[in-house]
CSV table of C-alpha atoms in Angstrom, one decimal:
chain,number,residue,atom,x,y,z
A,1,MET,CA,21.9,20.9,1.9
A,2,PRO,CA,18.9,18.9,1.9
A,3,LYS,CA,17.5,20.4,5.1
A,4,LEU,CA,17.2,23.7,3.0
A,5,SER,CA,14.5,22.3,0.8
A,6,TYR,CA,12.0,22.4,3.8
A,7,LEU,CA,12.2,26.2,3.5
A,8,CYS,CA,11.4,26.6,-0.2
A,9,PRO,CA,8.4,28.9,-0.7
A,10,LEU,CA,6.6,26.3,-2.6
A,11,ASN,CA,6.8,23.7,0.2
A,12,ILE,CA,5.7,26.1,2.5
A,13,LEU,CA,2.6,27.1,0.4
A,14,ARG,CA,1.7,23.4,-0.1
A,15,ALA,CA,2.2,22.5,3.6
A,16,LEU,CA,-0.3,25.4,4.4
A,17,TYR,CA,-2.8,24.3,1.9
A,18,LEU,CA,-2.7,20.5,3.1
A,19,ASN,CA,-3.0,21.4,6.6
A,20,LEU,CA,-6.2,23.8,6.0
A,21,LYS,CA,-7.5,20.9,3.9
A,22,PHE,CA,-7.2,18.1,6.1
A,23,ASN,CA,-6.8,19.4,9.6
A,24,LYS,CA,-9.2,22.5,9.1
A,25,ASN,CA,-6.4,24.7,10.6
A,26,VAL,CA,-2.7,24.9,11.0
A,27,ASP,CA,-1.7,22.9,14.2
A,28,LEU,CA,2.1,23.2,14.7
A,29,SER,CA,1.8,19.9,16.4
A,30,ARG,CA,0.3,18.4,13.6
A,31,LEU,CA,2.0,19.0,9.9
A,32,ILE,CA,2.1,17.7,6.5
A,33,LEU,CA,5.1,18.7,4.7
A,34,THR,CA,5.9,17.7,1.2
A,35,ASN,CA,8.7,18.3,-1.4
A,36,LYS,CA,7.9,20.1,-4.5
A,37,ASP,CA,8.6,16.9,-6.3
A,38,VAL,CA,5.6,15.1,-4.9
A,39,GLU,CA,2.5,14.6,-7.4
A,40,LEU,CA,-0.6,14.7,-5.1
A,41,SER,CA,-3.8,13.1,-6.5
A,42,LEU,CA,-6.1,13.1,-3.8
A,43,ALA,CA,-9.7,12.5,-4.3
A,44,SER,CA,-12.3,15.2,-2.7
A,45,SER,CA,-13.2,12.5,0.0
A,46,SER,CA,-10.2,11.2,0.9
A,47,LYS,CA,-8.8,11.9,4.3
A,48,ILE,CA,-5.1,12.1,5.6
A,49,VAL,CA,-5.6,11.9,9.3
A,50,LEU,CA,-2.7,12.9,11.7
A,51,GLU,CA,-3.3,12.3,15.3
A,52,LYS,CA,-2.0,14.7,17.6
A,53,GLY,CA,2.0,14.9,17.4
A,54,ALA,CA,2.1,13.5,14.1
A,55,ARG,CA,4.2,14.7,11.2
A,56,LEU,CA,4.5,13.7,7.9
A,57,ASN,CA,7.6,14.8,6.0
A,58,PHE,CA,7.3,13.2,2.4
A,59,GLY,CA,9.6,13.6,-0.6
A,60,PHE,CA,12.5,15.3,0.8
A,61,PHE,CA,15.9,13.4,0.9
A,62,THR,CA,17.9,13.7,3.7
A,63,HIS,CA,21.6,11.8,3.7
A,64,ILE,CA,24.5,11.7,1.2
A,65,PHE,CA,22.8,8.4,-0.4
A,66,SER,CA,19.5,10.0,-1.3
A,67,LYS,CA,19.0,12.1,-4.4
A,68,ARG,CA,15.7,13.8,-5.7
A,69,ARG,CA,13.5,11.9,-7.1
A,70,ASN,CA,9.4,12.4,-7.8
A,71,SER,CA,7.2,11.0,-5.4
A,72,LYS,CA,3.8,10.3,-5.7
A,73,LEU,CA,0.7,10.2,-3.3
A,74,ILE,CA,-2.9,8.9,-4.4
A,75,LEU,CA,-5.7,8.7,-2.5
A,76,GLU,CA,-8.9,7.3,-4.2
A,77,GLU,CA,-12.6,8.1,-2.9
A,78,ASP,CA,-13.1,7.6,0.6
A,79,ALA,CA,-9.3,6.5,1.1
A,80,SER,CA,-7.6,7.3,4.4
A,81,PHE,CA,-3.9,7.7,5.2
A,82,VAL,CA,-3.3,7.6,9.0
A,83,LEU,CA,-0.5,8.6,10.9
A,84,THR,CA,-0.1,8.0,14.6
A,85,GLY,CA,3.2,9.8,15.1
A,86,LYS,CA,6.2,11.5,13.0
A,87,ALA,CA,7.0,9.5,9.9
A,88,MET,CA,9.6,10.2,7.3
A,89,ILE,CA,8.8,9.2,3.7
A,90,GLN,CA,12.0,9.9,1.5
A,91,SER,CA,12.1,11.0,-2.3
A,92,GLY,CA,11.1,8.6,-5.1
A,93,ALA,CA,8.1,6.9,-2.9
A,94,MET,CA,5.0,6.0,-4.4
A,95,ILE,CA,2.0,5.4,-2.4
A,96,PHE,CA,-1.7,4.4,-3.5
A,97,VAL,CA,-4.6,3.7,-1.4
A,98,GLY,CA,-7.6,2.4,-3.0
A,99,ARG,CA,-11.3,3.4,-3.0
A,100,GLY,CA,-12.3,3.0,1.0
A,101,LYS,CA,-9.3,1.6,2.0
A,102,THR,CA,-6.8,2.6,4.9
A,103,LEU,CA,-3.1,3.2,5.2
A,104,LYS,CA,-1.6,3.5,8.6
A,105,ILE,CA,1.7,4.5,9.6
A,106,GLY,CA,3.1,4.5,13.0
A,107,ARG,CA,5.6,6.3,15.2
A,108,SER,CA,9.0,7.3,14.2
A,109,THR,CA,8.8,5.1,11.1
A,110,PHE,CA,11.5,5.8,8.3
A,111,THR,CA,11.0,4.6,4.6
A,112,SER,CA,13.5,5.6,1.5
A,113,ASN,CA,11.8,5.2,-2.1
A,114,ILE,CA,9.1,2.9,-0.9
A,115,LYS,CA,6.5,1.5,-2.8
A,116,ILE,CA,3.0,1.0,-1.4
A,117,LEU,CA,-0.1,-0.4,-3.1
A,118,ALA,CA,-3.0,-0.4,-0.8
A,119,HIS,CA,-5.8,-2.3,-2.6
A,120,ASP,CA,-7.0,-3.2,1.0
A,121,ASP,CA,-5.6,-2.1,4.5
A,122,ILE,CA,-2.1,-1.7,5.1
A,123,THR,CA,-1.0,-1.1,8.9
A,124,ILE,CA,3.0,-0.6,9.6
A,125,GLY,CA,3.7,-0.2,13.3
A,126,ASP,CA,5.9,2.2,15.3
A,127,ASN,CA,9.5,2.2,15.2
A,128,CYS,CA,9.8,0.6,11.4
A,129,ILE,CA,12.8,1.1,9.2
A,130,PHE,CA,12.7,0.2,5.4
A,131,GLY,CA,15.6,0.1,3.1
A,132,TRP,CA,15.7,1.2,-0.6
A,133,GLU,CA,13.5,0.3,-3.0
A,134,CYS,CA,10.9,-2.0,-0.8
A,135,GLN,CA,7.5,-2.8,-1.8
A,136,ILE,CA,4.4,-3.6,0.1
A,137,PHE,CA,1.2,-4.8,-1.7
A,138,SER,CA,-2.1,-6.0,-0.4
A,139,GLY,CA,-3.4,-6.7,-3.7
A,140,ASP,CA,-2.1,-8.1,-7.3
A,141,GLY,CA,-3.2,-5.1,-9.1
A,142,HIS,CA,-5.2,-6.7,-11.5
A,143,PRO,CA,-8.2,-9.4,-11.0
A,144,ILE,CA,-7.9,-12.9,-12.1
A,145,TYR,CA,-10.9,-15.0,-12.9
A,146,GLN,CA,-11.6,-18.5,-13.0
A,147,GLU,CA,-15.2,-19.4,-14.6
A,148,GLU,CA,-16.3,-16.0,-13.7
A,149,SER,CA,-15.1,-15.7,-10.2
A,150,ILE,CA,-12.2,-13.9,-8.9
A,151,ILE,CA,-9.5,-16.1,-7.7
A,152,ASN,CA,-7.0,-13.4,-6.2
A,153,LYS,CA,-8.9,-11.1,-3.6
A,154,ASP,CA,-7.2,-8.1,-2.1
A,155,VAL,CA,-6.2,-9.4,1.7
A,156,PRO,CA,-4.8,-6.7,4.4
A,157,VAL,CA,-1.1,-6.6,5.5
A,158,VAL,CA,0.3,-5.9,8.9
A,159,ILE,CA,3.8,-5.0,9.9
A,160,GLU,CA,4.0,-4.8,13.6
A,161,ASP,CA,6.2,-2.5,15.7
A,162,ASN,CA,10.3,-2.5,15.4
A,163,VAL,CA,10.6,-4.2,12.1
A,164,TRP,CA,13.6,-3.5,9.6
A,165,VAL,CA,12.8,-4.2,6.3
A,166,GLY,CA,15.9,-4.8,4.1
A,167,SER,CA,16.3,-3.3,0.7
A,168,ARG,CA,14.4,-4.3,-2.3
A,169,ALA,CA,12.1,-6.7,-0.1
A,170,LEU,CA,8.7,-7.4,-1.3
A,171,ILE,CA,6.0,-8.0,1.0
A,172,LEU,CA,2.6,-9.4,-0.5
A,173,LYS,CA,-0.6,-9.5,0.4
A,174,GLY,CA,-2.0,-11.5,3.4
A,175,VAL,CA,1.0,-11.0,5.1
A,176,ARG,CA,1.6,-10.2,8.9
A,177,VAL,CA,5.1,-9.4,10.0
A,178,GLY,CA,6.0,-10.0,13.6
A,179,LYS,CA,7.1,-7.6,16.1
A,180,GLY,CA,10.8,-7.1,16.5
A,181,SER,CA,11.5,-9.1,13.1
A,182,ILE,CA,14.1,-8.3,10.3
A,183,VAL,CA,13.2,-9.2,6.5
A,184,ALA,CA,16.6,-9.5,4.9
A,185,ALA,CA,17.3,-7.6,1.4
A,186,GLY,CA,15.6,-8.8,-1.5
A,187,ALA,CA,13.3,-11.5,0.3
A,188,VAL,CA,9.8,-12.0,-1.2
A,189,VAL,CA,7.5,-12.6,1.8
A,190,THR,CA,4.3,-14.8,1.1
A,191,LYS,CA,3.4,-15.8,4.1
A,192,ASP,CA,3.5,-14.6,8.1
A,193,VAL,CA,6.6,-13.9,9.7
A,194,PRO,CA,6.9,-14.9,13.4
A,195,PRO,CA,8.0,-12.6,16.0
A,196,ASN,CA,11.8,-11.7,16.6
A,197,CYS,CA,13.3,-13.5,13.6
A,198,ILE,CA,14.9,-13.0,10.6
A,199,VAL,CA,13.8,-14.2,7.1
A,200,ALA,CA,15.3,-14.4,4.1
A,201,GLY,CA,15.3,-15.8,0.7
A,202,ASN,CA,12.3,-16.2,-2.4
A,203,PRO,CA,10.2,-17.3,-0.9
A,204,ALA,CA,11.2,-16.1,2.6
A,205,LYS,CA,11.9,-18.7,5.2
A,206,VAL,CA,12.8,-18.1,8.8
A,207,VAL,CA,16.8,-18.4,9.1
A,208,LYS,CA,17.3,-17.2,12.5
A,209,GLU,CA,15.2,-17.0,15.6
A,210,ASN,CA,14.9,-15.2,19.0
A,211,ILE,CA,16.8,-12.0,17.6
A,212,SER,CA,16.8,-8.5,18.4
A,213,TRP,CA,18.1,-5.4,16.9
A,214,LYS,CA,18.7,-1.6,17.3
A,215,GLU,CA,18.6,1.4,15.1
């Protein structure tokens, strides 16, 4: 049963280590729980910040469509991973936060095997849901030069509260996804998404307005 994986001795030992490292003491209201399949690469000056009542469950598989996959969390020097409430990041996730940048995740946010590359800041609001194999990039990964000047600078990404992102959607740098919106499966989002609408396609365009959704 997936729930039993939380009780694995290795998971418990790792949880104690991470909570002592980042919280300085084991506070039952703020816990970092990772599966043994999660690879951690945490620079000495990086930070995982859990606000009161926050909890991170990372790398576990919790339903019949999940399966065990390797996961990875990379925090470079002075990078910050901030959680304001309980968050679930399932098995197969790959998260990278670049030097001096911040990834912030809100309350009651759920992701499957997401890929996040935070070359610049990425903020995800409360009550957001991400389907399988979603990707969020605040940079292109490699600089592009024209006459010795960089032409593809990194730009922050903001996903507001109550956003549902469908399977295999791609959200690119500089985008703000408005509160209450839905990003359809397979959409490639290259520009801002207004609140309470559905976007779909490549590039993503508004296909419905004045919508709401429930989990």
